[in-house]
PDB file of C-alpha atoms in Angstrom:
ATOM      1  CA  UNK A   1     146.958   6.571-101.865  1.00  0.00           C
ATOM      2  CA  UNK A   2     146.983  10.257-102.611  1.00  0.00           C
ATOM      3  CA  UNK A   3     145.823  11.602 -99.227  1.00  0.00           C
ATOM      4  CA  UNK A   4     145.282  15.137-100.544  1.00  0.00           C
ATOM      5  CA  UNK A   5     142.991  13.857-103.294  1.00  0.00           C
ATOM      6  CA  UNK A   6     141.084  11.716-100.793  1.00  0.00           C
ATOM      7  CA  UNK A   7     140.641  14.643 -98.426  1.00  0.00           C
ATOM      8  CA  UNK A   8     139.588  17.000-101.205  1.00  0.00           C
ATOM      9  CA  UNK A   9     137.098  14.442-102.504  1.00  0.00           C
ATOM     10  CA  UNK A  10     135.603  13.744 -99.070  1.00  0.00           C
ATOM     11  CA  UNK A  11     135.298  17.459 -98.337  1.00  0.00           C
ATOM     12  CA  UNK A  12     133.758  18.075-101.761  1.00  0.00           C
ATOM     13  CA  UNK A  13     131.164  15.374-101.199  1.00  0.00           C
ATOM     14  CA  UNK A  14     130.317  16.637 -97.730  1.00  0.00           C
ATOM     15  CA  UNK A  15     130.208  20.268 -98.807  1.00  0.00           C
ATOM     16  CA  UNK A  16     128.631  19.938-102.237  1.00  0.00           C
ATOM     17  CA  UNK A  17     126.875  16.631-102.493  1.00  0.00           C
ATOM     18  CA  UNK A  18     123.203  17.218-102.450  1.00  0.00           C
ATOM     19  CA  UNK A  19     123.573  19.961 -99.852  1.00  0.00           C
ATOM     20  CA  UNK A  20     124.673  22.965-101.832  1.00  0.00           C
ATOM     21  CA  UNK A  21     127.553  25.068-102.958  1.00  0.00           C
ATOM     22  CA  UNK A  22     127.995  28.791-102.472  1.00  0.00           C
ATOM     23  CA  UNK A  23     130.406  30.944-104.421  1.00  0.00           C
ATOM     24  CA  UNK A  24     130.878  34.399-105.889  1.00  0.00           C
ATOM     25  CA  UNK A  25     130.347  34.805-109.636  1.00  0.00           C
ATOM     26  CA  UNK A  26     130.599  38.238-111.263  1.00  0.00           C
ATOM     27  CA  UNK A  27     130.370  39.890-107.828  1.00  0.00           C
ATOM     28  CA  UNK A  28     127.125  38.055-107.043  1.00  0.00           C
ATOM     29  CA  UNK A  29     126.637  35.418-104.387  1.00  0.00           C
ATOM     30  CA  UNK A  30     125.396  32.219-106.049  1.00  0.00           C
ATOM     31  CA  UNK A  31     124.031  29.155-104.282  1.00  0.00           C
ATOM     32  CA  UNK A  32     123.221  25.950-106.110  1.00  0.00           C
ATOM     33  CA  UNK A  33     122.479  22.389-105.158  1.00  0.00           C
ATOM     34  CA  UNK A  34     124.574  19.701-106.743  1.00  0.00           C
ATOM     35  CA  UNK A  35     122.994  16.278-106.944  1.00  0.00           C
ATOM     36  CA  UNK A  36     124.741  13.172-105.682  1.00  0.00           C
ATOM     37  CA  UNK A  37     123.814   9.855-107.237  1.00  0.00           C
ATOM     38  CA  UNK A  38     121.646   9.219-110.221  1.00  0.00           C
ATOM     39  CA  UNK A  39     120.654   6.535-112.671  1.00  0.00           C
ATOM     40  CA  UNK A  40     123.393   4.019-113.379  1.00  0.00           C
ATOM     41  CA  UNK A  41     123.864   0.853-115.377  1.00  0.00           C
ATOM     42  CA  UNK A  42     126.547  -1.539-114.148  1.00  0.00           C
ATOM     43  CA  UNK A  43     127.188  -5.291-114.068  1.00  0.00           C
ATOM     44  CA  UNK A  44     126.621  -7.528-111.055  1.00  0.00           C
ATOM     45  CA  UNK A  45     128.780 -10.429-109.919  1.00  0.00           C
ATOM     46  CA  UNK A  46     126.689 -12.910-111.916  1.00  0.00           C
ATOM     47  CA  UNK A  47     127.115 -10.892-115.123  1.00  0.00           C
ATOM     48  CA  UNK A  48     123.629  -9.384-114.998  1.00  0.00           C
ATOM     49  CA  UNK A  49     122.845  -5.727-115.680  1.00  0.00           C
ATOM     50  CA  UNK A  50     122.128  -3.805-112.469  1.00  0.00           C
ATOM     51  CA  UNK A  51     120.525  -0.374-112.227  1.00  0.00           C
ATOM     52  CA  UNK A  52     119.480   1.865-109.356  1.00  0.00           C
ATOM     53  CA  UNK A  53     116.192  -0.091-109.236  1.00  0.00           C
ATOM     54  CA  UNK A  54     118.107  -2.887-107.461  1.00  0.00           C
ATOM     55  CA  UNK A  55     118.726  -0.711-104.388  1.00  0.00           C
ATOM     56  CA  UNK A  56     115.471   1.233-104.181  1.00  0.00           C
ATOM     57  CA  UNK A  57     113.474   0.461-101.068  1.00  0.00           C
ATOM     58  CA  UNK A  58     116.548   0.363 -98.813  1.00  0.00           C
ATOM     59  CA  UNK A  59     119.217   2.756 -97.627  1.00  0.00           C
ATOM     60  CA  UNK A  60     122.122   1.997 -99.932  1.00  0.00           C
ATOM     61  CA  UNK A  61     125.744   2.550 -98.910  1.00  0.00           C
ATOM     62  CA  UNK A  62     127.986   3.041-101.950  1.00  0.00           C
ATOM     63  CA  UNK A  63     131.733   2.534-101.677  1.00  0.00           C
ATOM     64  CA  UNK A  64     133.896   2.795-104.806  1.00  0.00           C
ATOM     65  CA  UNK A  65     137.113   0.771-104.718  1.00  0.00           C
ATOM     66  CA  UNK A  66     138.976  -2.160-106.286  1.00  0.00           C
ATOM     67  CA  UNK A  67     139.863  -5.728-105.375  1.00  0.00           C
ATOM     68  CA  UNK A  68     143.648  -5.230-105.587  1.00  0.00           C
ATOM     69  CA  UNK A  69     143.452  -2.414-102.989  1.00  0.00           C
ATOM     70  CA  UNK A  70     145.884  -3.041-100.137  1.00  0.00           C
ATOM     71  CA  UNK A  71     144.071  -1.183 -97.357  1.00  0.00           C
ATOM     72  CA  UNK A  72     140.997   1.065 -97.681  1.00  0.00           C
ATOM     73  CA  UNK A  73     138.787  -1.365 -99.610  1.00  0.00           C
ATOM     74  CA  UNK A  74     139.146  -4.471 -97.456  1.00  0.00           C
ATOM     75  CA  UNK A  75     138.781  -2.249 -94.394  1.00  0.00           C
ATOM     76  CA  UNK A  76     135.549  -0.704 -95.742  1.00  0.00           C
ATOM     77  CA  UNK A  77     134.123  -4.104 -96.649  1.00  0.00           C
ATOM     78  CA  UNK A  78     135.043  -5.515 -93.249  1.00  0.00           C
ATOM     79  CA  UNK A  79     133.362  -2.475 -91.673  1.00  0.00           C
ATOM     80  CA  UNK A  80     130.231  -3.161 -93.746  1.00  0.00           C
ATOM     81  CA  UNK A  81     130.276  -6.737 -92.440  1.00  0.00           C
ATOM     82  CA  UNK A  82     130.565  -5.586 -88.813  1.00  0.00           C
ATOM     83  CA  UNK A  83     127.917  -2.873 -89.265  1.00  0.00           C
ATOM     84  CA  UNK A  84     125.447  -5.408 -90.648  1.00  0.00           C
ATOM     85  CA  UNK A  85     126.066  -7.612 -87.592  1.00  0.00           C
ATOM     86  CA  UNK A  86     125.744  -4.722 -85.128  1.00  0.00           C
ATOM     87  CA  UNK A  87     122.546  -3.399 -86.704  1.00  0.00           C
ATOM     88  CA  UNK A  88     120.720  -6.630 -85.975  1.00  0.00           C
ATOM     89  CA  UNK A  89     117.182  -6.440 -87.416  1.00  0.00           C
ATOM     90  CA  UNK A  90     117.881  -2.915 -88.744  1.00  0.00           C
ATOM     91  CA  UNK A  91     120.386  -4.462 -91.178  1.00  0.00           C
ATOM     92  CA  UNK A  92     117.392  -5.291 -93.373  1.00  0.00           C
ATOM     93  CA  UNK A  93     117.071  -1.537 -94.006  1.00  0.00           C
ATOM     94  CA  UNK A  94     120.422  -1.209 -95.786  1.00  0.00           C
ATOM     95  CA  UNK A  95     122.114  -2.454 -98.935  1.00  0.00           C
ATOM     96  CA  UNK A  96     125.911  -2.060 -98.954  1.00  0.00           C
ATOM     97  CA  UNK A  97     127.289  -1.708-102.488  1.00  0.00           C
ATOM     98  CA  UNK A  98     130.913  -2.087-103.570  1.00  0.00           C
ATOM     99  CA  UNK A  99     131.505  -0.544-107.010  1.00  0.00           C
ATOM    100  CA  UNK A 100     134.794  -1.457-108.679  1.00  0.00           C
ATOM    101  CA  UNK A 101     136.760   1.375-110.267  1.00  0.00           C
ATOM    102  CA  UNK A 102     139.139  -1.114-111.902  1.00  0.00           C
ATOM    103  CA  UNK A 103     137.360  -2.746-114.860  1.00  0.00           C
ATOM    104  CA  UNK A 104     140.669  -4.002-116.291  1.00  0.00           C
ATOM    105  CA  UNK A 105     141.070  -6.500-113.437  1.00  0.00           C
ATOM    106  CA  UNK A 106     137.700  -6.648-111.700  1.00  0.00           C
ATOM    107  CA  UNK A 107     135.547  -8.877-113.856  1.00  0.00           C
ATOM    108  CA  UNK A 108     132.248 -10.047-112.359  1.00  0.00           C
ATOM    109  CA  UNK A 109     133.892 -13.389-111.433  1.00  0.00           C
ATOM    110  CA  UNK A 110     136.910 -11.727-109.758  1.00  0.00           C
ATOM    111  CA  UNK A 111     134.583  -9.420-107.834  1.00  0.00           C
ATOM    112  CA  UNK A 112     132.385 -12.354-106.761  1.00  0.00           C
ATOM    113  CA  UNK A 113     135.378 -14.315-105.449  1.00  0.00           C
ATOM    114  CA  UNK A 114     136.754 -11.263-103.632  1.00  0.00           C
ATOM    115  CA  UNK A 115     133.432 -10.442-101.964  1.00  0.00           C
ATOM    116  CA  UNK A 116     133.173 -14.059-100.787  1.00  0.00           C
ATOM    117  CA  UNK A 117     135.424 -13.049 -97.871  1.00  0.00           C
ATOM    118  CA  UNK A 118     132.848 -10.571 -96.582  1.00  0.00           C
ATOM    119  CA  UNK A 119     129.155 -10.490 -95.687  1.00  0.00           C
ATOM    120  CA  UNK A 120     127.135 -12.046 -98.530  1.00  0.00           C
ATOM    121  CA  UNK A 121     124.665  -9.131 -98.415  1.00  0.00           C
ATOM    122  CA  UNK A 122     127.267  -6.785 -99.949  1.00  0.00           C
ATOM    123  CA  UNK A 123     126.395  -6.169-103.588  1.00  0.00           C
ATOM    124  CA  UNK A 124     129.336  -6.061-105.986  1.00  0.00           C
ATOM    125  CA  UNK A 125     129.192  -4.047-109.190  1.00  0.00           C
ATOM    126  CA  UNK A 126     131.594  -3.511-112.069  1.00  0.00           C
ATOM    127  CA  UNK A 127     131.168  -2.485-115.690  1.00  0.00           C
ATOM    128  CA  UNK A 128     132.914  -0.971-118.637  1.00  0.00           C
ATOM    129  CA  UNK A 129     135.325   1.892-118.075  1.00  0.00           C
ATOM    130  CA  UNK A 130     132.664   4.270-119.426  1.00  0.00           C
ATOM    131  CA  UNK A 131     129.890   2.909-117.191  1.00  0.00           C
ATOM    132  CA  UNK A 132     132.090   3.144-114.103  1.00  0.00           C
ATOM    133  CA  UNK A 133     133.225   6.666-114.991  1.00  0.00           C
ATOM    134  CA  UNK A 134     129.586   7.724-115.411  1.00  0.00           C
ATOM    135  CA  UNK A 135     128.565   6.258-112.030  1.00  0.00           C
ATOM    136  CA  UNK A 136     131.595   7.758-110.262  1.00  0.00           C
ATOM    137  CA  UNK A 137     130.835  11.182-111.729  1.00  0.00           C
ATOM    138  CA  UNK A 138     127.216  11.003-110.551  1.00  0.00           C
ATOM    139  CA  UNK A 139     128.303   9.998-107.048  1.00  0.00           C
ATOM    140  CA  UNK A 140     131.046  12.683-107.065  1.00  0.00           C
ATOM    141  CA  UNK A 141     133.723  10.073-106.447  1.00  0.00           C
ATOM    142  CA  UNK A 142     137.381  10.585-107.334  1.00  0.00           C
ATOM    143  CA  UNK A 143     139.582   7.823-108.729  1.00  0.00           C
ATOM    144  CA  UNK A 144     142.702   7.617-110.895  1.00  0.00           C
ATOM    145  CA  UNK A 145     145.001   4.841-112.060  1.00  0.00           C
ATOM    146  CA  UNK A 146     148.520   5.031-110.607  1.00  0.00           C
ATOM    147  CA  UNK A 147     151.385   3.182-112.248  1.00  0.00           C
ATOM    148  CA  UNK A 148     151.686   0.739-115.115  1.00  0.00           C
ATOM    149  CA  UNK A 149     152.010  -2.995-115.555  1.00  0.00           C
ATOM    150  CA  UNK A 150     150.453  -5.778-113.557  1.00  0.00           C
ATOM    151  CA  UNK A 151     150.760  -4.163-110.131  1.00  0.00           C
ATOM    152  CA  UNK A 152     149.266  -0.729-110.730  1.00  0.00           C
ATOM    153  CA  UNK A 153     147.122   0.798-107.996  1.00  0.00           C
ATOM    154  CA  UNK A 154     144.115   3.111-107.991  1.00  0.00           C
ATOM    155  CA  UNK A 155     143.869   6.317-105.987  1.00  0.00           C
ATOM    156  CA  UNK A 156     140.286   6.780-104.885  1.00  0.00           C
ATOM    157  CA  UNK A 157     137.882   8.437-102.488  1.00  0.00           C
ATOM    158  CA  UNK A 158     137.102   6.548 -99.304  1.00  0.00           C
ATOM    159  CA  UNK A 159     133.808   8.227 -98.473  1.00  0.00           C
ATOM    160  CA  UNK A 160     130.680   6.072 -98.274  1.00  0.00           C
ATOM    161  CA  UNK A 161     127.688   7.664 -99.981  1.00  0.00           C
ATOM    162  CA  UNK A 162     124.320   6.955 -98.369  1.00  0.00           C
ATOM    163  CA  UNK A 163     121.206   7.036-100.523  1.00  0.00           C
ATOM    164  CA  UNK A 164     117.712   6.810 -99.042  1.00  0.00           C
ATOM    165  CA  UNK A 165     115.073   4.226-100.063  1.00  0.00           C
ATOM    166  CA  UNK A 166     113.882   6.575-102.835  1.00  0.00           C
ATOM    167  CA  UNK A 167     117.474   6.654-104.137  1.00  0.00           C
ATOM    168  CA  UNK A 168     118.049  10.249-103.062  1.00  0.00           C
ATOM    169  CA  UNK A 169     121.195  11.473-101.341  1.00  0.00           C
ATOM    170  CA  UNK A 170     120.918  10.971 -97.560  1.00  0.00           C
ATOM    171  CA  UNK A 171     124.460  11.671 -96.355  1.00  0.00           C
ATOM    172  CA  UNK A 172     128.080  10.681 -96.396  1.00  0.00           C
ATOM    173  CA  UNK A 173     130.035   8.510 -93.982  1.00  0.00           C
ATOM    174  CA  UNK A 174     133.775   8.889 -93.537  1.00  0.00           C
ATOM    175  CA  UNK A 175     135.583   5.820 -94.765  1.00  0.00           C
ATOM    176  CA  UNK A 176     137.616   5.657 -91.563  1.00  0.00           C
ATOM    177  CA  UNK A 177     134.609   5.588 -89.194  1.00  0.00           C
ATOM    178  CA  UNK A 178     134.602   2.784 -86.671  1.00  0.00           C
ATOM    179  CA  UNK A 179     131.704   0.311 -86.978  1.00  0.00           C
ATOM    180  CA  UNK A 180     129.971   1.606 -83.827  1.00  0.00           C
ATOM    181  CA  UNK A 181     130.188   5.195 -85.090  1.00  0.00           C
ATOM    182  CA  UNK A 182     128.766   4.135 -88.429  1.00  0.00           C
ATOM    183  CA  UNK A 183     125.872   2.289 -86.766  1.00  0.00           C
ATOM    184  CA  UNK A 184     125.066   5.385 -84.683  1.00  0.00           C
ATOM    185  CA  UNK A 185     125.135   7.630 -87.748  1.00  0.00           C
ATOM    186  CA  UNK A 186     122.994   5.235 -89.779  1.00  0.00           C
ATOM    187  CA  UNK A 187     120.400   5.068 -86.993  1.00  0.00           C
ATOM    188  CA  UNK A 188     120.302   8.884 -87.005  1.00  0.00           C
ATOM    189  CA  UNK A 189     119.704   8.817 -90.762  1.00  0.00           C
ATOM    190  CA  UNK A 190     116.945   6.208 -90.325  1.00  0.00           C
ATOM    191  CA  UNK A 191     115.319   8.285 -87.566  1.00  0.00           C
ATOM    192  CA  UNK A 192     115.264  11.447 -89.681  1.00  0.00           C
ATOM    193  CA  UNK A 193     114.050   9.600 -92.750  1.00  0.00           C
ATOM    194  CA  UNK A 194     116.771  11.344 -94.749  1.00  0.00           C
TER     195      UNK A 194
END
């Protein structure tokens, strides 16, 4: 993975995503809020169309990755599994979502089989290259294909974007957080109603 790109992406999400950006333009200080998230149309593991309506009413945790990923993706999905266990009854408040950034390989069936190794509550989404690019742009997620042929990889952000039950940006979790840290942070988000 391109560590610089991952760091830049995570910092950009934390600094810009839904919070605000400040910069100087024509010798004037400008502050603007950049939205994170937004309407999307993707395909679920059973081939059905899925939109943001499917996650409204819960805190959704979006992670963008791919099934051929050697490290970050299985780690994130395993963390989701452990977090759901550790949350106990509070697990009903969240909807983890794994969005594939690799439509060439990650068909709904491939995604369904892959997610079978993790908690069944994790929602898997894929789509056309255009649909995925649109969703990634709205969530301010970086990804890029690396290499050619059958064994290409995908560089990608490892941040987990948290949306509140109204599908508004609620925060970002570092992809390398330990399950206990993630549970603590999620409980803080629940408590503040963010």
